Amino acid sequence: MQRKTFNNIPLSVLDLAPILEGSTPEQSFKNSVNLAQNTEKFGFNRYWLAEHHNMPGIASSATSVLIGHIAGATDEMRVGSGGVMLPNHASLIIAEQFGTLETLYPGRIDLGLGRAPGTDQATAYALRRTLNQRVEDYPMQVEELENYFAGTAPVHSVPGEGLRIPIWLLGSSGFSAQMSAQKGLPFSFASHFAPDNTVAALNMYREHFAPSDILDKPYAMIGVNVIAADTEDEAKYLATTQQEQTLSIRRGQPEKLQPPIKNPDEVWSEMEKAVVEQSNSSPYTLIGTKEAVKQGLEKLLEETGADEMIINSQIYDHKARVRSYEIVSELME
């Protein structure tokens, strides 16, 4: 299937494999397969899944397993992690897992890496057995992973060794921007939930970028929340699901993805309403019709100079979610 572009840059898909209120992880995986198959037909470039743990509304905890499931259900679209939280794992395990994926689906697998635990402290302890890791350990762990792929480690990753799997560094601060630049790796900034730091991080990445055998110039991707619908009222209604999710996390009570609500004022306090309005006002959250989304994406492209955008759409109704990506695809050529 031919990949399309928006204003000459590719658009991609970020899927948190949401578990809907009243539904199950099994249905979540079926929805993810269907979304991947549809977005591949629509012309999107890549399909990334994110690692989270102890989250009742996110089913992508075993990220590499789900990547294989999605890759097996699609034909050409790149599939990968956005991202795998490397400190949760031994680097050798990730090299073997992604070496296996790349062997099964050659030329289609991306390995996006993050350094946050992707969860709470108790779960991080359950994942890591210890919380003694330091920030300084992450670059060493990335380098260890690179050595497994390069075949320069004392232990061999089989499969994995000798494979050129694209490694991306993900982040919501300047740390990963600077590290991506130093290593000459592609960089993906989590602007969909850390919008204020985006331009500064991208500038840091570009200013300090050192060409490598992987990239001869910087390549930066940004995250964008998009809730697109055929009418503005419908888009605003669908967007209340994402807003409910934001509030549940702020309350420290994460939950399954909730259905949209017609009168949010009956559910939210004035303080919570202000939080929602602030998130809605972010230029990296686009809610509306095709024309509104088009204008928003064009403005982001002008302000950030992004080489690619990855779109997250937390929509309760699966058909409406697919339709949102279809509307975005109508902006591509």
Coordinates of C-alpha atoms in Angstrom, one line a residue:
M1 CA 0.0 0.0 0.0
Q2 CA 1.5 3.4 -0.9
R3 CA 2.4 5.6 2.0
K4 CA 1.0 9.1 1.7
T5 CA 2.2 12.4 3.1
F6 CA 0.8 15.6 4.6
N7 CA 2.6 18.7 3.3
N8 CA 5.5 16.3 2.3
I9 CA 5.9 14.7 5.7
P10 CA 4.6 11.2 6.7
L11 CA 2.0 10.8 9.4
S12 CA 2.0 7.8 11.7
V13 CA -0.2 6.2 14.4
L14 CA 0.3 5.9 18.2
D15 CA -1.9 3.2 19.7
L16 CA -2.2 2.8 23.5
A17 CA -4.4 -0.3 22.9
P18 CA -7.1 1.2 25.1
I19 CA -9.4 -1.1 27.1
L20 CA -12.9 0.3 26.9
E21 CA -15.2 0.5 29.9
G22 CA -17.4 -2.5 29.7
S23 CA -15.0 -4.3 27.4
T24 CA -11.9 -6.6 27.6
P25 CA -8.2 -6.7 26.6
E26 CA -9.2 -9.3 24.0
Q27 CA -11.5 -6.8 22.3
S28 CA -8.8 -4.2 22.6
F29 CA -6.4 -6.3 20.6
K30 CA -9.1 -6.9 17.9
N31 CA -9.6 -3.2 17.7
S32 CA -5.9 -2.5 17.4
V33 CA -5.6 -5.0 14.5
N34 CA -8.6 -3.4 12.8
L35 CA -7.2 0.1 13.3
A36 CA -3.8 -1.0 12.0
Q37 CA -5.3 -2.6 8.9
N38 CA -7.4 0.5 8.2
T39 CA -4.6 3.0 8.8
E40 CA -2.3 1.0 6.5
K41 CA -4.9 1.3 3.7
F42 CA -5.3 5.0 4.5
G43 CA -1.5 5.6 3.8
F44 CA -0.1 6.1 7.3
N45 CA 3.6 5.5 7.6
R46 CA 4.2 3.5 10.9
Y47 CA 2.1 2.1 13.8
W48 CA 3.6 2.3 17.2
L49 CA 2.5 0.8 20.5
A50 CA 3.5 2.1 24.0
E51 CA 4.6 0.2 27.0
H52 CA 2.6 0.9 30.2
H53 CA 2.0 -1.3 33.3
N54 CA -0.6 -1.5 36.0
M55 CA -3.0 0.6 33.9
P56 CA -6.5 -0.7 33.8
G57 CA -7.2 1.1 30.5
I58 CA -4.0 0.2 28.5
A59 CA -3.5 -3.3 27.1
S60 CA 0.0 -2.9 25.5
S61 CA 2.1 -4.0 28.5
A62 CA 3.7 -6.9 26.6
T63 CA 4.7 -4.5 23.9
S64 CA 6.9 -6.7 21.7
V65 CA 4.2 -9.5 21.7
L66 CA 1.6 -7.0 20.5
I67 CA 4.0 -5.6 17.8
G68 CA 4.3 -9.1 16.4
H69 CA 0.6 -9.5 16.4
I70 CA 0.0 -6.2 14.5
A71 CA 2.9 -6.9 12.1
G72 CA 1.4 -10.3 11.3
A73 CA -2.0 -8.7 10.5
T74 CA -0.6 -6.0 8.2
D75 CA 1.4 -6.1 5.0
E76 CA 3.8 -3.2 4.6
M77 CA 3.3 -0.7 7.3
R78 CA 6.2 -0.3 9.8
V79 CA 5.3 -1.4 13.3
G80 CA 7.2 -0.7 16.4
S81 CA 7.4 0.6 20.0
G82 CA 6.7 4.1 21.0
G83 CA 8.2 3.1 23.2
V84 CA 9.8 0.3 25.1
M85 CA 10.9 1.5 28.5
L86 CA 14.4 0.1 28.5
P87 CA 15.2 0.4 32.2
N88 CA 12.3 -2.1 32.8
H89 CA 14.2 -4.8 30.9
A90 CA 17.6 -6.4 30.4
S91 CA 19.1 -5.0 27.1
L92 CA 19.8 -8.5 25.9
I93 CA 16.1 -9.5 26.2
I94 CA 15.1 -6.5 24.1
A95 CA 17.8 -7.3 21.5
E96 CA 16.5 -10.8 21.3
Q97 CA 12.8 -9.8 21.1
F98 CA 13.3 -7.2 18.5
G99 CA 15.8 -9.4 16.6
T100 CA 13.1 -12.0 16.5
L101 CA 10.5 -9.4 15.3
E102 CA 12.9 -8.1 12.6
T103 CA 13.6 -11.7 11.4
L104 CA 9.9 -12.5 11.1
Y105 CA 9.0 -9.1 9.5
P106 CA 12.2 -7.9 7.8
G107 CA 12.5 -4.2 7.1
R108 CA 9.3 -3.3 9.0
I109 CA 10.2 -3.1 12.7
D110 CA 11.1 0.1 14.7
L111 CA 12.6 0.1 18.2
G112 CA 11.6 3.3 20.1
L113 CA 13.2 3.5 23.5
G114 CA 12.2 5.5 26.6
R115 CA 13.7 5.8 30.1
A116 CA 10.6 6.4 32.2
P117 CA 9.2 3.5 34.1
G118 CA 5.8 3.9 32.4
T119 CA 4.0 3.2 35.7
D120 CA 4.0 3.8 39.4
Q121 CA 6.9 3.1 41.9
A122 CA 5.4 -0.1 43.2
T123 CA 5.0 -1.6 39.7
A124 CA 8.5 -0.3 38.8
Y125 CA 9.8 -2.3 41.7
A126 CA 7.9 -5.4 40.6
L127 CA 9.4 -5.0 37.1
R128 CA 12.9 -4.1 38.0
R129 CA 13.4 -5.9 41.4
T130 CA 15.4 -2.8 42.4
L131 CA 15.0 0.9 42.1
N132 CA 18.7 1.6 42.3
Q133 CA 19.0 2.5 38.6
R134 CA 20.3 6.0 38.0
V135 CA 19.7 8.4 35.1
E136 CA 23.3 7.8 34.1
D137 CA 22.6 4.0 33.6
Y138 CA 20.2 4.6 30.7
P139 CA 22.9 5.7 28.1
M140 CA 25.0 2.7 29.1
Q141 CA 22.0 0.4 28.6
V142 CA 21.3 1.9 25.2
E143 CA 24.9 1.4 24.2
E144 CA 24.8 -2.2 25.5
L145 CA 21.7 -2.8 23.3
E146 CA 23.5 -1.3 20.3
N147 CA 26.5 -3.6 20.9
Y148 CA 24.2 -6.6 20.8
F149 CA 22.9 -5.6 17.4
A150 CA 26.4 -4.8 16.2
G151 CA 27.9 -8.1 17.4
T152 CA 30.5 -6.4 19.6
A153 CA 29.1 -7.6 23.0
P154 CA 30.7 -10.5 24.8
V155 CA 27.2 -12.2 24.8
H156 CA 25.5 -12.9 21.5
S157 CA 21.9 -11.9 20.7
V158 CA 20.4 -14.7 18.6
P159 CA 18.5 -13.5 16.7
G160 CA 19.4 -9.8 16.7
E161 CA 23.1 -9.7 16.0
G162 CA 23.9 -8.1 12.7
L163 CA 20.4 -6.7 12.1
R164 CA 19.9 -3.0 11.4
I165 CA 16.8 -2.3 13.4
P166 CA 16.1 1.5 13.6
I167 CA 16.5 2.7 17.1
W168 CA 14.7 5.9 18.1
L169 CA 15.0 7.7 21.4
L170 CA 11.8 9.0 22.8
G171 CA 11.5 11.8 25.4
S172 CA 9.6 14.6 27.0
S173 CA 12.6 16.6 28.1
G174 CA 16.0 17.8 26.9
F175 CA 17.8 14.6 28.1
S176 CA 16.7 12.3 25.3
A177 CA 17.0 15.2 22.8
Q178 CA 20.7 15.7 23.7
M179 CA 21.4 11.9 23.8
S180 CA 19.7 11.4 20.4
A181 CA 21.8 14.2 18.9
Q182 CA 25.0 12.8 20.3
K183 CA 24.3 9.4 18.9
G184 CA 23.0 10.6 15.6
L185 CA 19.7 8.8 16.1
P186 CA 16.1 9.8 15.1
F187 CA 14.2 11.5 18.0
S188 CA 10.5 11.4 18.9
F189 CA 9.2 14.0 21.3
A190 CA 6.2 13.4 23.4
S191 CA 4.6 16.7 22.6
H192 CA 1.1 15.2 22.9
F193 CA 1.5 15.2 26.7
A194 CA 4.5 17.5 27.3
P195 CA 3.7 20.3 24.8
D196 CA 5.5 23.2 26.6
N197 CA 9.0 21.7 26.1
T198 CA 8.7 20.7 22.5
V199 CA 10.4 23.5 20.5
A200 CA 13.2 23.8 23.0
A201 CA 13.9 20.1 22.9
L202 CA 13.8 20.0 19.1
N203 CA 16.2 23.0 18.9
M204 CA 18.6 21.2 21.2
Y205 CA 18.4 18.1 19.2
R206 CA 19.1 19.9 15.9
E207 CA 21.8 22.1 17.3
H208 CA 23.8 19.3 18.8
F209 CA 23.2 16.6 16.2
A210 CA 26.3 14.6 15.2
P211 CA 25.9 12.7 11.8
S212 CA 26.2 8.9 12.2
D213 CA 26.2 5.9 9.9
I214 CA 22.4 5.8 10.7
L215 CA 21.5 9.4 9.9
D216 CA 23.4 12.2 8.1
K217 CA 21.0 14.9 9.4
P218 CA 18.5 15.2 12.2
Y219 CA 15.1 13.5 11.9
A220 CA 12.5 14.6 14.5
M221 CA 8.9 13.3 15.1
I222 CA 6.3 15.0 17.3
G223 CA 3.2 13.5 18.9
V224 CA -0.2 15.1 18.3
N225 CA -3.6 14.3 19.9
V226 CA -6.3 14.4 17.2
I227 CA -10.0 13.9 17.6
A228 CA -11.5 14.5 14.2
A229 CA -15.2 14.1 13.2
D230 CA -17.6 15.2 10.5
T231 CA -19.0 18.0 12.7
E232 CA -17.4 20.2 15.4
D233 CA -20.0 19.2 17.9
E234 CA -19.3 15.5 17.4
A235 CA -15.6 16.0 17.8
K236 CA -16.0 17.9 21.0
Y237 CA -18.3 15.2 22.3
L238 CA -15.9 12.4 21.4
A239 CA -13.0 14.4 23.0
T240 CA -14.6 14.2 26.5
T241 CA -13.3 10.6 26.6
Q242 CA -9.7 11.8 26.4
Q243 CA -10.5 14.6 28.9
E244 CA -11.9 12.0 31.4
Q245 CA -8.7 10.0 31.0
T246 CA -6.6 13.0 31.7
L247 CA -8.6 13.8 34.9
S248 CA -8.5 10.2 36.1
I249 CA -4.7 10.1 35.9
R250 CA -4.4 13.5 37.6
R251 CA -6.6 12.1 40.4
G252 CA -4.3 9.1 40.7
Q253 CA -7.2 6.8 39.8
P254 CA -6.5 5.5 36.3
E255 CA -9.4 3.7 34.8
K256 CA -10.6 2.0 31.6
L257 CA -11.4 4.3 28.7
Q258 CA -14.7 5.9 29.4
P259 CA -17.6 6.7 27.0
P260 CA -18.0 10.3 26.1
I261 CA -20.4 12.5 28.2
K262 CA -22.9 15.1 27.0
N263 CA -22.7 17.4 29.9
P264 CA -19.2 17.4 31.5
D265 CA -20.2 20.1 34.0
E266 CA -22.3 17.6 35.8
V267 CA -19.2 15.4 36.3
W268 CA -16.2 17.7 36.8
S269 CA -15.5 20.3 39.5
E270 CA -14.6 23.8 38.5
M271 CA -10.9 23.1 39.2
E272 CA -11.0 20.0 37.0
K273 CA -12.8 21.8 34.3
A274 CA -9.9 24.3 34.3
V275 CA -7.4 21.4 33.8
V276 CA -9.4 20.1 30.9
E277 CA -9.6 23.5 29.3
Q278 CA -5.9 23.9 29.6
S279 CA -5.2 20.6 27.9
N280 CA -7.7 21.5 25.2
S281 CA -5.9 24.7 24.5
S282 CA -2.6 23.0 23.7
P283 CA -1.7 23.3 20.0
Y284 CA -0.7 19.6 20.1
T285 CA -4.4 18.6 20.8
L286 CA -6.6 19.1 17.8
I287 CA -10.3 18.7 18.1
G288 CA -12.7 19.4 15.3
T289 CA -13.5 18.9 11.6
K290 CA -11.1 18.1 8.8
E291 CA -10.5 21.8 8.1
A292 CA -9.7 22.6 11.7
V293 CA -7.3 19.6 12.0
K294 CA -5.7 20.6 8.7
Q295 CA -5.0 24.2 10.0
G296 CA -3.7 22.8 13.3
L297 CA -1.3 20.4 11.7
E298 CA -0.1 23.1 9.3
K299 CA 0.6 25.4 12.2
L300 CA 2.5 22.7 14.1
L301 CA 4.6 21.9 11.1
E302 CA 5.4 25.6 10.6
E303 CA 6.4 26.1 14.3
T304 CA 8.3 22.8 14.8
G305 CA 9.7 21.9 11.4
A306 CA 8.9 18.3 12.3
D307 CA 10.0 15.6 9.8
E308 CA 7.1 13.4 10.8
M309 CA 4.0 13.5 13.1
I310 CA 2.6 10.6 15.1
I311 CA -1.1 10.8 16.0
N312 CA -2.8 9.6 19.1
S313 CA -6.6 9.4 19.2
Q314 CA -8.2 8.3 22.4
I315 CA -11.8 7.7 21.2
Y316 CA -14.2 5.4 23.0
D317 CA -16.2 4.3 20.0
H318 CA -14.0 2.2 17.7
K319 CA -15.8 3.2 14.5
A320 CA -15.5 6.8 15.4
R321 CA -11.8 6.3 16.1
V322 CA -11.2 4.7 12.7
R323 CA -13.2 7.5 11.1
S324 CA -11.0 10.1 12.9
Y325 CA -7.9 8.6 11.2
E326 CA -9.7 8.4 7.9
I327 CA -10.5 12.1 8.1
V328 CA -6.8 12.9 8.7
S329 CA -5.9 10.6 5.8
E330 CA -8.1 12.7 3.5
L331 CA -5.6 15.5 4.1
M332 CA -2.7 13.4 2.8
E333 CA -1.8 12.8 -0.9

